[in-house]
Amino acid sequence: MTLRGIILGLAVAAAVLASPSTAGALELWSSEAGDRYCDLDTSIKWTTLLSHAPDEPLLYPERWSSTSLWRLRAALRARPAKWLGVGVAYEQRARLISEDAGVAGGMWVFMNGGDAPYRIRQIDEPLVEIGESFSYRHELDRIYAAVSLGSAQVTIGRQAVGWGRGVLFGAVDIFAPFSPLESDREWRRGIDAVRATVPLTDLISVDVVAALGESLDASSFVGRVNAYVGDIDGEIIFGKRYEDYLYAVTASLPVFGTEVHGEFAVFQVPGAYPGGGDLGSEDRVVKAVFGGSYSFDLGDGLYLMSEYHYSGFGVDRIEDLDAHLLNPGVFERYMRGDVQILGKHAVALQAIYGLGGTLSASCSWMVGPDGSGVVNPSSTWSFSDNVSLLASAYFPYGALPDGMALKSEYGAAPASTLVQINFYY
């Protein structure tokens, strides 16, 4: 462990221990008028995952495996002047995986341990690593300044940027997307970017993002126009995203009390896409999300949601996935989050029900066209404003793998249970 890591770790731990046991951020300083301030949010998360894998020794040397993850995060926010806001978020995290877990080591539930996209320098480094079973890392996840120029705002630095209307899937969430089955990550990973948001009228605004990577080829320059027309909230998105040109529209609107949303994106890729193109062209790939939600006045509230996702970046037959991933360009897309599903189609259903003021239950069901799927029941118990407990389970089904070869999209996934306790200060 480096001296810098020890010092930073002690500083963050001291900040956590000094935080009061009351809800909200710890106020470090505030002006008399309250328009200038400095506060600190801290959180500690402990997660454990127990998995039972299919009987395939090549994929899973041990059928039973466990993974534990500890995460400490401190987020400092300040507004030293009315026109200036700054923020910094720093994390330390440790992961322990049982021996011979194979791909059951929580990779499909926890955050991808690879490099984050759109970072000039990762600043995500190991402090201690012991083989493949233990790692202790720290990361600078946010460092930005937001400048107000009249009604416009320009944010420069490592920040979170999320676009789109989708709940579990996303066609236009192009910067640091979530996986639909990811349970551990509460915060979107920061990207190095310059972002300008300019309201043109009360109903129309323009959002421009330059997301910067290690080179221009690994950067994106994308614009978004957001407008309201009556009850319809719509967006037009266009620009260059990595090597692709992106053209997209999104919309959400109420229909007889039901919220309806959609996203439709066309990626103009360089050359013919190995999986086949869309819209009659080999170099055009479509991603789309269509869904809706409805809230019932039942008990403490019942929320139902459904979504359909089409991904032209996926494969028609899951048996072709290995050959598909041998293409370096395709594999790179999978690693950076272009692909949320392995196939081309998926449907998801979700129900959330409140059980009193401190307890809620939910169940999600994701299914692919090959008949495989994952059922994910979970429950959250909030002991107080500062402490919550999450219990979740994953029940995959479908054709089992044959050696290293997949026979269905979800049938090879291990059945798992997850318990997570969160402390917020």
Coordinates of C-alpha atoms in Angstrom, one line a residue:
M1 CA 0.0 0.0 0.0
T2 CA 1.4 3.5 -0.9
L3 CA 1.8 6.2 1.7
R4 CA -0.7 8.3 -0.3
G5 CA -3.3 5.6 -0.1
I6 CA -2.8 5.3 3.7
I7 CA -3.1 9.0 4.2
L8 CA -6.2 9.3 2.0
G9 CA -7.8 6.3 3.7
L10 CA -7.3 7.7 7.2
A11 CA -8.6 11.1 6.2
V12 CA -11.8 9.6 4.7
A13 CA -12.3 7.2 7.7
A14 CA -11.9 10.2 10.1
A15 CA -14.5 12.1 8.1
V16 CA -16.9 9.2 8.4
L17 CA -16.4 8.7 12.1
A18 CA -16.8 12.5 12.7
S19 CA -20.1 12.6 10.8
P20 CA -23.2 12.9 13.0
S21 CA -25.9 10.3 13.1
T22 CA -28.5 12.6 11.5
A23 CA -30.0 12.5 8.0
G24 CA -28.5 14.5 5.2
A25 CA -24.9 15.7 4.6
L26 CA -22.6 17.0 7.3
E27 CA -22.5 20.8 7.0
L28 CA -18.9 22.0 7.3
W29 CA -19.6 25.6 6.6
S30 CA -22.4 27.9 5.6
S31 CA -22.8 31.6 5.1
E32 CA -25.5 33.5 7.0
A33 CA -27.7 33.8 4.0
G34 CA -27.2 30.1 3.2
D35 CA -26.3 30.7 -0.5
R36 CA -22.7 29.7 0.1
Y37 CA -21.8 26.4 1.8
C38 CA -19.6 23.4 2.1
D39 CA -20.9 19.9 3.1
L40 CA -19.8 16.3 3.1
D41 CA -21.7 13.1 2.3
T42 CA -20.2 9.8 3.4
S43 CA -21.4 6.3 3.0
I44 CA -20.2 2.8 3.9
K45 CA -21.6 -0.2 2.0
W46 CA -21.0 -3.9 2.8
T47 CA -22.3 -6.5 0.3
T48 CA -22.0 -10.3 0.3
L49 CA -23.1 -12.6 -2.6
L50 CA -23.5 -16.4 -2.3
S51 CA -23.8 -18.3 -5.6
H52 CA -24.6 -21.8 -6.6
A53 CA -23.6 -22.4 -10.2
P54 CA -24.6 -25.0 -12.8
D55 CA -22.5 -28.2 -12.9
E56 CA -20.0 -27.1 -15.5
P57 CA -16.4 -27.3 -14.1
L58 CA -14.9 -25.4 -17.1
L59 CA -17.0 -22.4 -16.2
Y60 CA -17.3 -22.9 -12.5
P61 CA -14.5 -25.0 -10.9
E62 CA -16.5 -24.8 -7.6
R63 CA -20.3 -24.8 -7.7
W64 CA -20.6 -22.9 -4.4
S65 CA -18.8 -19.6 -4.2
S66 CA -19.0 -16.3 -2.3
T67 CA -18.0 -12.7 -3.0
S68 CA -17.8 -9.8 -0.5
L69 CA -17.5 -6.2 -1.3
W70 CA -16.8 -3.2 1.0
R71 CA -17.0 0.3 -0.2
L72 CA -16.3 3.7 1.5
R73 CA -17.2 6.9 -0.3
A74 CA -16.9 10.5 0.6
A75 CA -18.4 13.3 -1.5
L76 CA -17.5 16.9 -0.8
R77 CA -19.7 19.6 -2.3
A78 CA -19.1 23.4 -2.0
R79 CA -20.6 26.6 -3.3
P80 CA -18.0 29.3 -2.5
A81 CA -19.8 31.8 -4.7
K82 CA -23.3 32.1 -6.2
W83 CA -21.9 31.5 -9.6
L84 CA -19.5 28.6 -8.7
G85 CA -20.0 25.1 -7.4
V86 CA -17.3 22.4 -7.0
G87 CA -17.4 18.8 -6.0
V88 CA -15.0 15.9 -5.2
A89 CA -15.9 12.2 -4.6
Y90 CA -13.3 9.7 -3.5
E91 CA -13.8 5.9 -2.9
Q92 CA -12.0 3.0 -1.4
R93 CA -13.3 -0.4 -2.1
A94 CA -12.2 -4.0 -1.3
R95 CA -13.4 -7.2 -3.0
L96 CA -12.9 -10.8 -1.7
I97 CA -13.8 -13.7 -3.9
S98 CA -13.7 -17.3 -2.9
E99 CA -11.1 -19.6 -4.6
D100 CA -12.1 -21.2 -7.9
A101 CA -15.3 -19.2 -8.2
G102 CA -14.8 -18.8 -11.9
V103 CA -17.2 -16.4 -13.6
A104 CA -19.5 -16.9 -10.6
G105 CA -17.5 -14.3 -8.7
G106 CA -20.2 -11.6 -8.9
M107 CA -19.2 -10.1 -12.2
W108 CA -22.8 -10.1 -13.5
V109 CA -24.1 -8.4 -10.3
F110 CA -21.3 -6.2 -9.1
M111 CA -19.7 -3.2 -10.9
N112 CA -17.4 -4.1 -13.7
G113 CA -13.8 -3.9 -12.4
G114 CA -12.4 -2.7 -15.7
D115 CA -11.5 0.8 -16.7
A116 CA -14.2 3.4 -16.7
P117 CA -14.9 5.0 -20.1
Y118 CA -14.1 8.6 -21.0
R119 CA -11.2 9.2 -18.6
I120 CA -8.0 11.0 -19.7
R121 CA -6.4 9.2 -16.7
Q122 CA -8.3 6.6 -14.7
I123 CA -7.1 7.5 -11.1
D124 CA -8.4 4.1 -10.1
E125 CA -5.5 2.2 -8.7
P126 CA -4.8 -0.9 -6.6
L127 CA -3.5 -0.5 -3.1
V128 CA -3.3 -4.2 -2.3
E129 CA -3.9 -7.2 -4.7
I130 CA -3.6 -10.9 -3.8
G131 CA -3.9 -13.0 -6.9
E132 CA -7.5 -13.1 -8.3
S133 CA -9.1 -13.4 -4.9
F134 CA -8.6 -10.1 -3.2
S135 CA -8.2 -6.5 -4.3
Y136 CA -8.2 -3.2 -2.4
R137 CA -8.5 -0.1 -4.6
H138 CA -9.1 3.6 -4.4
E139 CA -10.6 5.9 -7.0
L140 CA -11.2 9.6 -7.6
D141 CA -14.7 9.4 -9.0
R142 CA -15.6 13.1 -9.1
I143 CA -13.7 16.3 -9.4
Y144 CA -15.5 19.2 -11.1
A145 CA -16.3 22.8 -11.2
A146 CA -19.8 24.2 -12.3
V147 CA -19.9 27.8 -13.4
S148 CA -23.2 29.6 -13.8
L149 CA -23.2 32.1 -16.7
G150 CA -26.6 33.8 -16.5
S151 CA -29.2 31.0 -17.0
A152 CA -26.6 28.7 -18.6
Q153 CA -24.3 26.3 -16.7
V154 CA -20.9 24.9 -17.7
T155 CA -19.5 22.0 -15.8
I156 CA -15.8 21.0 -16.3
G157 CA -14.1 17.9 -14.9
R158 CA -15.0 14.4 -13.8
Q159 CA -18.8 14.3 -13.4
A160 CA -21.8 12.0 -13.8
V161 CA -23.8 12.3 -17.1
G162 CA -26.9 10.1 -17.7
W163 CA -29.3 10.4 -20.5
G164 CA -32.5 8.6 -21.5
R165 CA -35.9 7.5 -20.3
G166 CA -35.3 3.8 -19.7
V167 CA -35.5 2.2 -16.3
L168 CA -33.7 -1.1 -16.7
F169 CA -32.5 -0.7 -20.3
G170 CA -31.1 2.2 -22.2
A171 CA -30.6 3.1 -25.9
V172 CA -29.1 6.6 -25.4
D173 CA -27.4 6.2 -22.0
I174 CA -24.1 6.3 -23.8
F175 CA -21.5 7.6 -21.3
A176 CA -21.4 5.3 -18.3
P177 CA -24.4 2.9 -18.5
F178 CA -25.7 0.6 -15.8
S179 CA -26.1 -3.1 -16.4
P180 CA -29.8 -4.1 -15.9
L181 CA -28.9 -6.7 -13.3
E182 CA -26.3 -4.6 -11.5
S183 CA -27.2 -4.4 -7.8
D184 CA -24.1 -3.0 -6.1
R185 CA -23.6 0.4 -7.8
E186 CA -25.6 3.3 -6.5
W187 CA -23.6 6.1 -8.2
R188 CA -23.0 6.5 -11.9
R189 CA -19.2 6.4 -12.6
G190 CA -17.8 9.8 -13.4
I191 CA -16.5 10.7 -16.8
D192 CA -14.0 13.5 -17.8
A193 CA -16.1 15.9 -19.7
V194 CA -17.0 19.5 -20.5
R195 CA -20.8 20.0 -20.3
A196 CA -22.8 23.1 -21.2
T197 CA -26.6 23.3 -20.5
V198 CA -28.3 26.3 -22.0
P199 CA -32.1 27.0 -21.6
L200 CA -33.4 28.7 -24.8
T201 CA -36.9 29.2 -23.5
D202 CA -39.0 27.9 -20.6
L203 CA -39.7 24.8 -22.7
I204 CA -36.6 24.2 -24.8
S205 CA -33.0 23.6 -23.7
V206 CA -29.7 22.5 -25.3
D207 CA -27.2 20.2 -23.6
V208 CA -23.8 19.7 -25.2
V209 CA -21.2 17.2 -23.8
A210 CA -17.6 16.7 -24.8
A211 CA -16.6 13.4 -23.1
L212 CA -12.9 13.0 -23.2
G213 CA -10.9 9.8 -23.4
E214 CA -7.2 9.1 -23.8
S215 CA -7.4 10.2 -27.5
L216 CA -9.8 11.9 -29.8
D217 CA -10.8 8.4 -31.2
A218 CA -11.8 7.5 -27.6
S219 CA -13.8 10.7 -27.1
S220 CA -17.4 11.7 -27.8
F221 CA -19.0 15.0 -28.8
V222 CA -22.7 14.8 -28.5
G223 CA -25.6 17.4 -28.3
R224 CA -29.1 17.1 -27.0
V225 CA -32.2 19.3 -27.6
N226 CA -34.9 18.8 -24.9
A227 CA -38.4 20.3 -25.4
Y228 CA -41.8 20.1 -23.8
V229 CA -44.9 20.1 -26.0
G230 CA -48.0 19.9 -23.8
D231 CA -47.6 16.7 -21.8
I232 CA -44.9 15.3 -24.1
D233 CA -41.3 15.5 -23.1
G234 CA -39.0 14.8 -26.0
E235 CA -35.3 14.9 -27.0
I236 CA -33.3 14.9 -30.1
I237 CA -29.7 13.6 -29.7
F238 CA -26.9 13.7 -32.3
G239 CA -23.1 13.7 -32.5
K240 CA -20.0 11.6 -32.7
R241 CA -19.6 8.8 -30.1
Y242 CA -16.2 7.1 -30.2
E243 CA -16.0 6.0 -33.9
D244 CA -19.8 6.0 -34.4
Y245 CA -22.1 8.8 -35.5
L246 CA -25.3 8.8 -33.3
Y247 CA -28.8 10.0 -34.2
A248 CA -31.5 9.4 -31.6
V249 CA -34.9 10.5 -30.3
T250 CA -36.6 9.9 -26.9
A251 CA -40.0 10.8 -25.6
S252 CA -42.2 10.3 -22.6
L253 CA -45.9 11.1 -22.1
P254 CA -48.9 10.1 -20.1
V255 CA -51.6 7.9 -21.7
F256 CA -54.8 7.4 -19.7
G257 CA -52.8 7.7 -16.4
T258 CA -50.0 5.4 -17.6
E259 CA -46.5 6.8 -18.1
V260 CA -45.2 5.7 -21.6
H261 CA -41.5 6.2 -22.7
G262 CA -39.4 5.3 -25.6
E263 CA -35.9 5.7 -27.0
F264 CA -34.7 5.0 -30.6
A265 CA -31.1 5.4 -31.6
V266 CA -29.2 4.8 -34.8
F267 CA -25.5 4.2 -34.7
Q268 CA -23.6 4.8 -38.0
V269 CA -20.6 2.5 -37.4
P270 CA -17.4 2.4 -39.4
G271 CA -17.7 -0.4 -42.0
A272 CA -20.1 -3.4 -41.8
Y273 CA -21.0 -4.5 -38.3
P274 CA -20.0 -8.1 -37.8
G275 CA -23.4 -9.0 -36.3
G276 CA -25.3 -7.6 -39.3
G277 CA -26.8 -4.1 -39.7
D278 CA -30.3 -2.7 -39.4
L279 CA -32.5 -0.5 -41.5
G280 CA -31.3 -2.2 -44.7
S281 CA -27.6 -1.2 -44.2
E282 CA -24.7 -3.2 -42.8
D283 CA -23.2 -0.1 -41.2
R284 CA -26.3 1.0 -39.3
V285 CA -27.1 -0.5 -35.9
V286 CA -30.3 0.3 -34.0
K287 CA -30.9 0.3 -30.2
A288 CA -34.4 0.9 -28.9
V289 CA -36.4 0.9 -25.6
F290 CA -40.2 1.0 -25.3
G291 CA -41.9 0.8 -21.9
G292 CA -44.5 2.1 -19.6
S293 CA -45.3 2.3 -15.9
Y294 CA -48.4 2.7 -13.7
S295 CA -48.8 3.5 -10.0
F296 CA -51.7 2.0 -8.1
D297 CA -53.1 3.6 -5.0
L298 CA -53.0 0.3 -3.1
G299 CA -51.6 0.2 0.5
D300 CA -48.5 2.2 0.6
G301 CA -48.3 2.2 -3.2
L302 CA -47.9 -0.3 -6.0
Y303 CA -45.7 0.5 -9.0
L304 CA -45.6 -1.6 -12.1
M305 CA -43.2 -1.2 -15.0
S306 CA -42.5 -3.1 -18.3
E307 CA -39.9 -2.5 -20.9
Y308 CA -38.8 -4.0 -24.2
H309 CA -35.3 -3.6 -25.5
Y310 CA -33.8 -4.2 -28.9
S311 CA -30.1 -4.1 -29.4
G312 CA -28.6 -4.5 -32.8
F313 CA -25.2 -5.0 -31.2
G314 CA -26.3 -8.4 -29.9
V315 CA -26.4 -11.8 -31.6
D316 CA -29.4 -13.5 -33.2
R317 CA -28.3 -16.9 -31.7
I318 CA -26.6 -17.1 -28.4
E319 CA -24.6 -20.1 -29.7
D320 CA -22.8 -17.6 -32.0
L321 CA -21.6 -15.4 -29.1
D322 CA -18.1 -16.8 -28.8
A323 CA -17.3 -16.2 -32.5
H324 CA -18.9 -12.8 -32.2
L325 CA -16.7 -11.7 -29.3
L326 CA -13.5 -12.8 -31.1
N327 CA -13.9 -9.7 -33.2
P328 CA -11.8 -7.0 -31.3
G329 CA -14.2 -4.2 -32.1
V330 CA -17.2 -6.2 -30.9
F331 CA -15.4 -7.2 -27.7
E332 CA -14.5 -3.6 -27.0
R333 CA -18.2 -2.6 -27.2
Y334 CA -19.1 -5.3 -24.7
M335 CA -16.5 -4.1 -22.3
R336 CA -17.4 -0.4 -22.4
G337 CA -21.1 -1.0 -21.9
D338 CA -22.6 -0.6 -25.4
V339 CA -24.3 -3.9 -25.0
Q340 CA -26.6 -4.5 -22.0
I341 CA -27.9 -7.8 -23.3
L342 CA -26.1 -10.6 -25.2
G343 CA -28.9 -11.2 -27.7
K344 CA -31.0 -8.8 -29.7
H345 CA -34.2 -8.8 -27.7
A346 CA -35.3 -8.7 -24.1
V347 CA -38.4 -8.0 -22.1
A348 CA -38.4 -6.9 -18.4
L349 CA -41.2 -6.6 -15.9
Q350 CA -40.9 -5.0 -12.5
A351 CA -43.2 -4.5 -9.5
I352 CA -42.5 -2.4 -6.4
Y353 CA -44.7 -2.4 -3.3
G354 CA -44.4 -0.4 -0.1
L355 CA -44.9 -2.3 3.1
G356 CA -45.1 0.4 5.7
G357 CA -42.9 3.4 5.9
T358 CA -39.6 1.5 6.4
L359 CA -40.0 -1.7 4.3
S360 CA -40.5 -2.1 0.5
A361 CA -40.5 -5.2 -1.7
S362 CA -39.9 -5.6 -5.4
C363 CA -39.6 -8.3 -8.1
S364 CA -38.1 -8.0 -11.5
W365 CA -38.3 -10.5 -14.3
M366 CA -36.1 -10.4 -17.4
V367 CA -36.6 -12.8 -20.2
G368 CA -35.0 -13.3 -23.7
P369 CA -36.5 -14.8 -26.9
D370 CA -34.7 -18.1 -26.3
G371 CA -37.0 -18.7 -23.3
S372 CA -34.3 -18.1 -20.7
G373 CA -34.6 -15.4 -18.0
V374 CA -33.8 -14.2 -14.5
V375 CA -36.3 -13.6 -11.7
N376 CA -35.0 -11.1 -9.1
P377 CA -37.1 -10.6 -5.9
S378 CA -35.7 -8.2 -3.3
S379 CA -36.6 -6.3 -0.2
T380 CA -35.3 -3.1 1.4
W381 CA -35.6 -2.3 5.1
S382 CA -34.7 1.2 6.2
F383 CA -33.9 1.1 9.9
S384 CA -33.5 4.9 9.9
D385 CA -32.5 7.7 7.6
N386 CA -28.9 6.5 8.0
V387 CA -29.1 2.7 7.8
S388 CA -30.8 0.4 5.3
L389 CA -30.6 -3.4 4.6
L390 CA -31.2 -4.9 1.2
A391 CA -31.8 -8.6 0.6
S392 CA -32.1 -9.9 -3.0
A393 CA -32.1 -13.2 -4.9
Y394 CA -31.4 -14.1 -8.5
F395 CA -33.1 -17.2 -10.0
P396 CA -31.9 -17.7 -13.6
Y397 CA -33.4 -20.4 -15.8
G398 CA -32.9 -21.7 -19.4
A399 CA -30.9 -24.2 -21.3
L400 CA -27.7 -25.0 -19.4
P401 CA -24.2 -24.5 -21.0
D402 CA -22.3 -27.2 -22.7
G403 CA -18.7 -26.9 -21.4
M404 CA -17.7 -23.3 -22.3
A405 CA -20.5 -22.9 -24.9
L406 CA -23.7 -21.0 -23.9
K407 CA -27.0 -22.6 -25.0
S408 CA -29.2 -19.8 -23.7
E409 CA -28.7 -16.2 -22.6
Y410 CA -29.4 -16.6 -18.9
G411 CA -29.2 -20.4 -18.3
A412 CA -25.5 -20.3 -17.5
A413 CA -25.8 -17.7 -14.7
P414 CA -25.5 -19.0 -11.1
A415 CA -28.4 -18.8 -8.7
S416 CA -27.4 -16.2 -6.1
T417 CA -28.5 -14.4 -2.9
L418 CA -27.3 -11.0 -2.0
V419 CA -27.3 -9.1 1.3
Q420 CA -26.2 -5.5 1.5
I421 CA -26.1 -3.1 4.4
N422 CA -25.7 0.7 3.8
F423 CA -24.7 3.4 6.2
Y424 CA -25.2 7.0 5.2
Y425 CA -23.9 10.1 7.0

